[in-house]
Amino acid sequence: PKVEKIIEGLVNRPERKWLILNKVDIAAKEKLLALTEKLLNLCAFEQIYYISAATADGLAELKTAIGEAMPESEWHFPEDQVSDASERLAAAEITREQLYLQLHDELPYASTVETEKYSERPDGSVEIYQQIFVERESQRAIVLGKGGSRIKAIGAAARKEISDLMGVPVHLYLHIKVKAGWDEDRSVYRDMGLDWVE
């Protein structure tokens, strides 16, 4: 139902539309083809790609196609600048990445990270408070880990990467909050640097 709702919002949009189906390494071919046909009946997709993020099947072709589809233009940013995201947003993305890297299949996919407070200390270090939102209490337990071990590991790895990126010591404080339906909260998307599209 969530995918169908997203597709309904895409149908009348003028942009080119590509259908990219993940997890082909574990999907039954017959079901995958039936799903593809169903989705094609809902929306006219220009291209269809079958990929597996786990095994990298189809990723090279997808990356090539994305590269070829990009219009040529002048550089919008210096060549060595990897992102236009603010340090606050970059810090949240790094912590979100650690959720994926450390939780693997246990990851509560219905989760996000929001930087609540970001400030510089007089000694030049940075203090960051982040909320990890999950939808259910059982997901909170997964992120927390036994005796808080998982959240400590996530925090340590994120702290190091953020510190390396910024070139200053970082004090990172993570809190996990259960917030059912966070994915319908427009402010969460705004804080991620995304626009809400009706």
mmCIF file of C-alpha atoms in Angstrom:
data_model
loop_
_atom_site.group_PDB
_atom_site.id
_atom_site.type_symbol
_atom_site.label_atom_id
_atom_site.label_comp_id
_atom_site.label_asym_id
_atom_site.label_seq_id
_atom_site.Cartn_x
_atom_site.Cartn_y
_atom_site.Cartn_z
ATOM 1 C CA PRO A 1 0.000 0.000 0.000
ATOM 2 C CA LYS A 2 2.817 2.504 0.764
ATOM 3 C CA VAL A 3 4.445 1.876 -2.628
ATOM 4 C CA GLU A 4 1.109 2.262 -4.418
ATOM 5 C CA LYS A 5 0.577 5.593 -2.660
ATOM 6 C CA ILE A 6 4.011 6.793 -3.788
ATOM 7 C CA ILE A 7 3.297 5.697 -7.377
ATOM 8 C CA GLU A 8 -0.050 7.532 -7.339
ATOM 9 C CA GLY A 9 1.887 10.696 -6.565
ATOM 10 C CA LEU A 10 4.266 10.053 -9.464
ATOM 11 C CA VAL A 11 1.765 9.269 -12.213
ATOM 12 C CA ASN A 12 1.007 12.852 -13.271
ATOM 13 C CA ARG A 13 4.454 14.298 -12.590
ATOM 14 C CA PRO A 14 6.392 15.392 -15.704
ATOM 15 C CA GLU A 15 9.775 13.955 -14.707
ATOM 16 C CA ARG A 16 11.171 10.788 -16.277
ATOM 17 C CA LYS A 17 10.370 7.753 -14.151
ATOM 18 C CA TRP A 18 12.505 4.673 -13.605
ATOM 19 C CA LEU A 19 11.483 1.559 -11.706
ATOM 20 C CA ILE A 20 14.317 0.037 -9.673
ATOM 21 C CA LEU A 21 13.546 -3.215 -7.873
ATOM 22 C CA ASN A 22 15.982 -4.351 -5.192
ATOM 23 C CA LYS A 23 16.587 -7.753 -3.556
ATOM 24 C CA VAL A 24 16.549 -9.730 -6.793
ATOM 25 C CA ASP A 25 19.001 -12.133 -5.188
ATOM 26 C CA ILE A 26 16.251 -13.447 -2.894
ATOM 27 C CA ALA A 27 13.091 -12.793 -4.929
ATOM 28 C CA ALA A 28 11.334 -15.530 -6.883
ATOM 29 C CA LYS A 29 11.501 -14.652 -10.587
ATOM 30 C CA GLU A 30 7.810 -15.322 -11.235
ATOM 31 C CA LYS A 31 6.722 -13.061 -8.357
ATOM 32 C CA LEU A 32 9.166 -10.366 -9.442
ATOM 33 C CA LEU A 33 7.811 -10.346 -12.993
ATOM 34 C CA ALA A 34 4.212 -10.287 -11.725
ATOM 35 C CA LEU A 35 5.072 -7.354 -9.433
ATOM 36 C CA THR A 36 6.767 -5.534 -12.319
ATOM 37 C CA GLU A 37 3.683 -5.960 -14.496
ATOM 38 C CA LYS A 38 1.435 -4.685 -11.694
ATOM 39 C CA LEU A 39 3.595 -1.601 -11.175
ATOM 40 C CA LEU A 40 3.776 -0.912 -14.922
ATOM 41 C CA ASN A 41 -0.027 -0.923 -15.020
ATOM 42 C CA LEU A 42 -0.025 1.801 -12.349
ATOM 43 C CA CYS A 43 2.593 4.076 -13.933
ATOM 44 C CA ALA A 44 4.489 4.391 -17.219
ATOM 45 C CA PHE A 45 8.105 3.803 -16.236
ATOM 46 C CA GLU A 46 10.693 4.673 -18.868
ATOM 47 C CA GLN A 47 13.302 2.195 -17.613
ATOM 48 C CA ILE A 48 13.250 -0.873 -15.349
ATOM 49 C CA TYR A 49 16.268 -2.082 -13.390
ATOM 50 C CA TYR A 50 16.579 -5.200 -11.258
ATOM 51 C CA ILE A 51 19.304 -4.945 -8.637
ATOM 52 C CA SER A 52 20.645 -6.474 -5.468
ATOM 53 C CA ALA A 53 22.327 -4.109 -3.046
ATOM 54 C CA ALA A 54 23.623 -7.147 -1.129
ATOM 55 C CA THR A 55 25.352 -8.861 -4.074
ATOM 56 C CA ALA A 56 25.791 -5.792 -6.346
ATOM 57 C CA ASP A 57 23.926 -7.541 -9.184
ATOM 58 C CA GLY A 58 22.707 -4.932 -11.664
ATOM 59 C CA LEU A 59 24.346 -2.009 -9.848
ATOM 60 C CA ALA A 60 27.014 -1.324 -12.461
ATOM 61 C CA GLU A 61 24.370 -1.073 -15.191
ATOM 62 C CA LEU A 62 22.211 1.200 -13.041
ATOM 63 C CA LYS A 63 25.139 3.492 -12.204
ATOM 64 C CA THR A 64 26.093 3.710 -15.860
ATOM 65 C CA ALA A 65 22.520 4.540 -16.850
ATOM 66 C CA ILE A 66 22.249 7.238 -14.172
ATOM 67 C CA GLY A 67 25.540 8.744 -15.305
ATOM 68 C CA GLU A 68 24.436 8.762 -18.941
ATOM 69 C CA ALA A 69 21.088 10.335 -18.027
ATOM 70 C CA MET A 70 22.708 13.301 -16.260
ATOM 71 C CA PRO A 71 22.670 16.458 -18.366
ATOM 72 C CA GLU A 72 26.048 18.037 -19.069
ATOM 73 C CA SER A 73 26.608 21.321 -17.259
ATOM 74 C CA GLU A 74 29.152 23.389 -15.424
ATOM 75 C CA TRP A 75 30.268 22.195 -11.976
ATOM 76 C CA HIS A 76 27.903 23.594 -9.351
ATOM 77 C CA PHE A 77 30.465 23.088 -6.587
ATOM 78 C CA PRO A 78 34.248 22.748 -6.408
ATOM 79 C CA GLU A 79 35.389 19.393 -7.793
ATOM 80 C CA ASP A 80 36.758 18.261 -4.419
ATOM 81 C CA GLN A 81 33.566 19.118 -2.503
ATOM 82 C CA VAL A 82 31.653 15.884 -1.888
ATOM 83 C CA SER A 83 28.409 17.396 -0.590
ATOM 84 C CA ASP A 84 26.440 20.615 -0.250
ATOM 85 C CA ALA A 85 24.893 19.371 3.001
ATOM 86 C CA SER A 86 25.413 21.387 6.168
ATOM 87 C CA GLU A 87 27.629 19.886 8.847
ATOM 88 C CA ARG A 88 24.507 19.367 10.965
ATOM 89 C CA LEU A 89 22.831 17.358 8.187
ATOM 90 C CA ALA A 90 26.046 15.502 7.344
ATOM 91 C CA ALA A 91 26.368 14.438 10.996
ATOM 92 C CA ALA A 92 22.843 12.968 10.924
ATOM 93 C CA GLU A 93 23.599 11.142 7.660
ATOM 94 C CA ILE A 94 26.756 9.629 9.126
ATOM 95 C CA THR A 95 24.844 8.302 12.145
ATOM 96 C CA ARG A 96 22.089 6.978 9.849
ATOM 97 C CA GLU A 97 24.766 5.200 7.796
ATOM 98 C CA GLN A 98 26.104 3.552 10.957
ATOM 99 C CA LEU A 99 22.601 2.233 11.712
ATOM 100 C CA TYR A 100 22.671 0.481 8.339
ATOM 101 C CA LEU A 101 26.234 -0.753 8.614
ATOM 102 C CA GLN A 102 25.967 -2.115 12.139
ATOM 103 C CA LEU A 103 22.426 -3.483 12.235
ATOM 104 C CA HIS A 104 22.435 -5.203 8.825
ATOM 105 C CA ASP A 105 19.331 -7.403 8.536
ATOM 106 C CA GLU A 106 18.154 -6.395 12.017
ATOM 107 C CA LEU A 107 17.876 -2.769 10.951
ATOM 108 C CA PRO A 108 14.509 -1.217 11.685
ATOM 109 C CA TYR A 109 14.019 0.284 8.242
ATOM 110 C CA ALA A 110 11.408 2.598 9.700
ATOM 111 C CA SER A 111 14.048 4.736 11.390
ATOM 112 C CA THR A 112 15.649 8.123 10.940
ATOM 113 C CA VAL A 113 18.177 10.354 12.677
ATOM 114 C CA GLU A 114 17.562 13.993 13.571
ATOM 115 C CA THR A 115 20.173 16.397 14.914
ATOM 116 C CA GLU A 116 18.488 18.240 17.779
ATOM 117 C CA LYS A 117 21.412 20.382 18.918
ATOM 118 C CA TYR A 118 24.691 21.269 17.245
ATOM 119 C CA SER A 119 27.055 23.686 18.922
ATOM 120 C CA GLU A 120 30.740 24.558 19.086
ATOM 121 C CA ARG A 121 32.452 24.470 22.457
ATOM 122 C CA PRO A 122 34.980 27.154 23.479
ATOM 123 C CA ASP A 123 37.811 24.635 22.983
ATOM 124 C CA GLY A 124 36.879 24.251 19.285
ATOM 125 C CA SER A 125 35.249 20.839 19.654
ATOM 126 C CA VAL A 126 31.671 20.221 18.548
ATOM 127 C CA GLU A 127 28.797 18.966 20.699
ATOM 128 C CA ILE A 128 26.014 17.117 18.870
ATOM 129 C CA TYR A 129 22.764 15.717 20.264
ATOM 130 C CA GLN A 130 20.842 13.396 17.963
ATOM 131 C CA GLN A 131 17.528 11.542 18.191
ATOM 132 C CA ILE A 132 17.131 8.181 16.488
ATOM 133 C CA PHE A 133 13.431 7.751 15.729
ATOM 134 C CA VAL A 134 11.934 4.273 15.390
ATOM 135 C CA GLU A 135 8.294 3.257 15.043
ATOM 136 C CA ARG A 136 8.018 0.505 17.677
ATOM 137 C CA GLU A 137 9.448 -0.363 21.072
ATOM 138 C CA SER A 138 10.840 -3.633 19.677
ATOM 139 C CA GLN A 139 12.902 -1.595 17.173
ATOM 140 C CA ARG A 140 14.195 0.563 20.018
ATOM 141 C CA ALA A 141 15.502 -2.580 21.710
ATOM 142 C CA ILE A 142 17.332 -3.615 18.528
ATOM 143 C CA VAL A 143 19.083 -0.245 18.193
ATOM 144 C CA LEU A 144 19.896 -0.158 21.899
ATOM 145 C CA GLY A 145 21.392 -3.665 21.974
ATOM 146 C CA LYS A 146 22.168 -5.769 25.026
ATOM 147 C CA GLY A 147 23.167 -3.466 27.859
ATOM 148 C CA GLY A 148 23.343 -0.546 25.417
ATOM 149 C CA SER A 149 26.204 -2.158 23.496
ATOM 150 C CA ARG A 150 24.798 -1.520 20.007
ATOM 151 C CA ILE A 151 24.034 2.169 20.514
ATOM 152 C CA LYS A 152 27.508 2.654 22.026
ATOM 153 C CA ALA A 153 29.141 1.035 18.988
ATOM 154 C CA ILE A 154 27.032 3.106 16.591
ATOM 155 C CA GLY A 155 27.901 6.267 18.520
ATOM 156 C CA ALA A 156 31.630 5.507 18.644
ATOM 157 C CA ALA A 157 31.863 4.828 14.902
ATOM 158 C CA ALA A 158 29.733 7.861 13.987
ATOM 159 C CA ARG A 159 31.696 10.101 16.368
ATOM 160 C CA LYS A 160 35.000 9.091 14.748
ATOM 161 C CA GLU A 161 33.723 9.609 11.200
ATOM 162 C CA ILE A 162 32.142 12.986 12.025
ATOM 163 C CA SER A 163 35.346 14.070 13.765
ATOM 164 C CA ASP A 164 37.444 12.996 10.768
ATOM 165 C CA LEU A 165 35.121 14.911 8.429
ATOM 166 C CA MET A 166 35.159 18.109 10.487
ATOM 167 C CA GLY A 167 38.745 17.937 11.675
ATOM 168 C CA VAL A 168 37.823 18.650 15.304
ATOM 169 C CA PRO A 169 36.941 16.508 18.344
ATOM 170 C CA VAL A 170 33.244 15.622 18.481
ATOM 171 C CA HIS A 171 31.066 14.906 21.515
ATOM 172 C CA LEU A 172 28.107 12.881 20.203
ATOM 173 C CA TYR A 173 25.065 12.075 22.318
ATOM 174 C CA LEU A 174 22.504 9.634 20.893
ATOM 175 C CA HIS A 175 18.994 9.027 22.189
ATOM 176 C CA ILE A 176 16.447 6.565 20.822
ATOM 177 C CA LYS A 177 12.814 7.631 20.718
ATOM 178 C CA VAL A 178 9.759 5.626 19.685
ATOM 179 C CA LYS A 179 7.617 7.804 17.417
ATOM 180 C CA ALA A 180 4.967 5.896 15.498
ATOM 181 C CA GLY A 181 4.313 7.386 12.074
ATOM 182 C CA TRP A 182 7.448 9.562 12.019
ATOM 183 C CA ASP A 183 7.612 8.918 8.259
ATOM 184 C CA GLU A 184 4.448 11.021 7.813
ATOM 185 C CA ASP A 185 5.949 13.987 9.689
ATOM 186 C CA ARG A 186 6.914 16.718 7.217
ATOM 187 C CA SER A 187 9.397 18.301 9.632
ATOM 188 C CA VAL A 188 11.490 15.111 9.648
ATOM 189 C CA TYR A 189 11.915 15.317 5.870
ATOM 190 C CA ARG A 190 12.665 19.041 6.040
ATOM 191 C CA ASP A 191 15.419 18.356 8.580
ATOM 192 C CA MET A 192 16.870 15.776 6.163
ATOM 193 C CA GLY A 193 17.015 18.481 3.497
ATOM 194 C CA LEU A 194 14.140 16.975 1.499
ATOM 195 C CA ASP A 195 10.974 18.635 0.215
ATOM 196 C CA TRP A 196 7.592 17.094 0.990
ATOM 197 C CA VAL A 197 5.816 16.281 -2.271
ATOM 198 C CA GLU A 198 2.037 15.859 -2.333
#
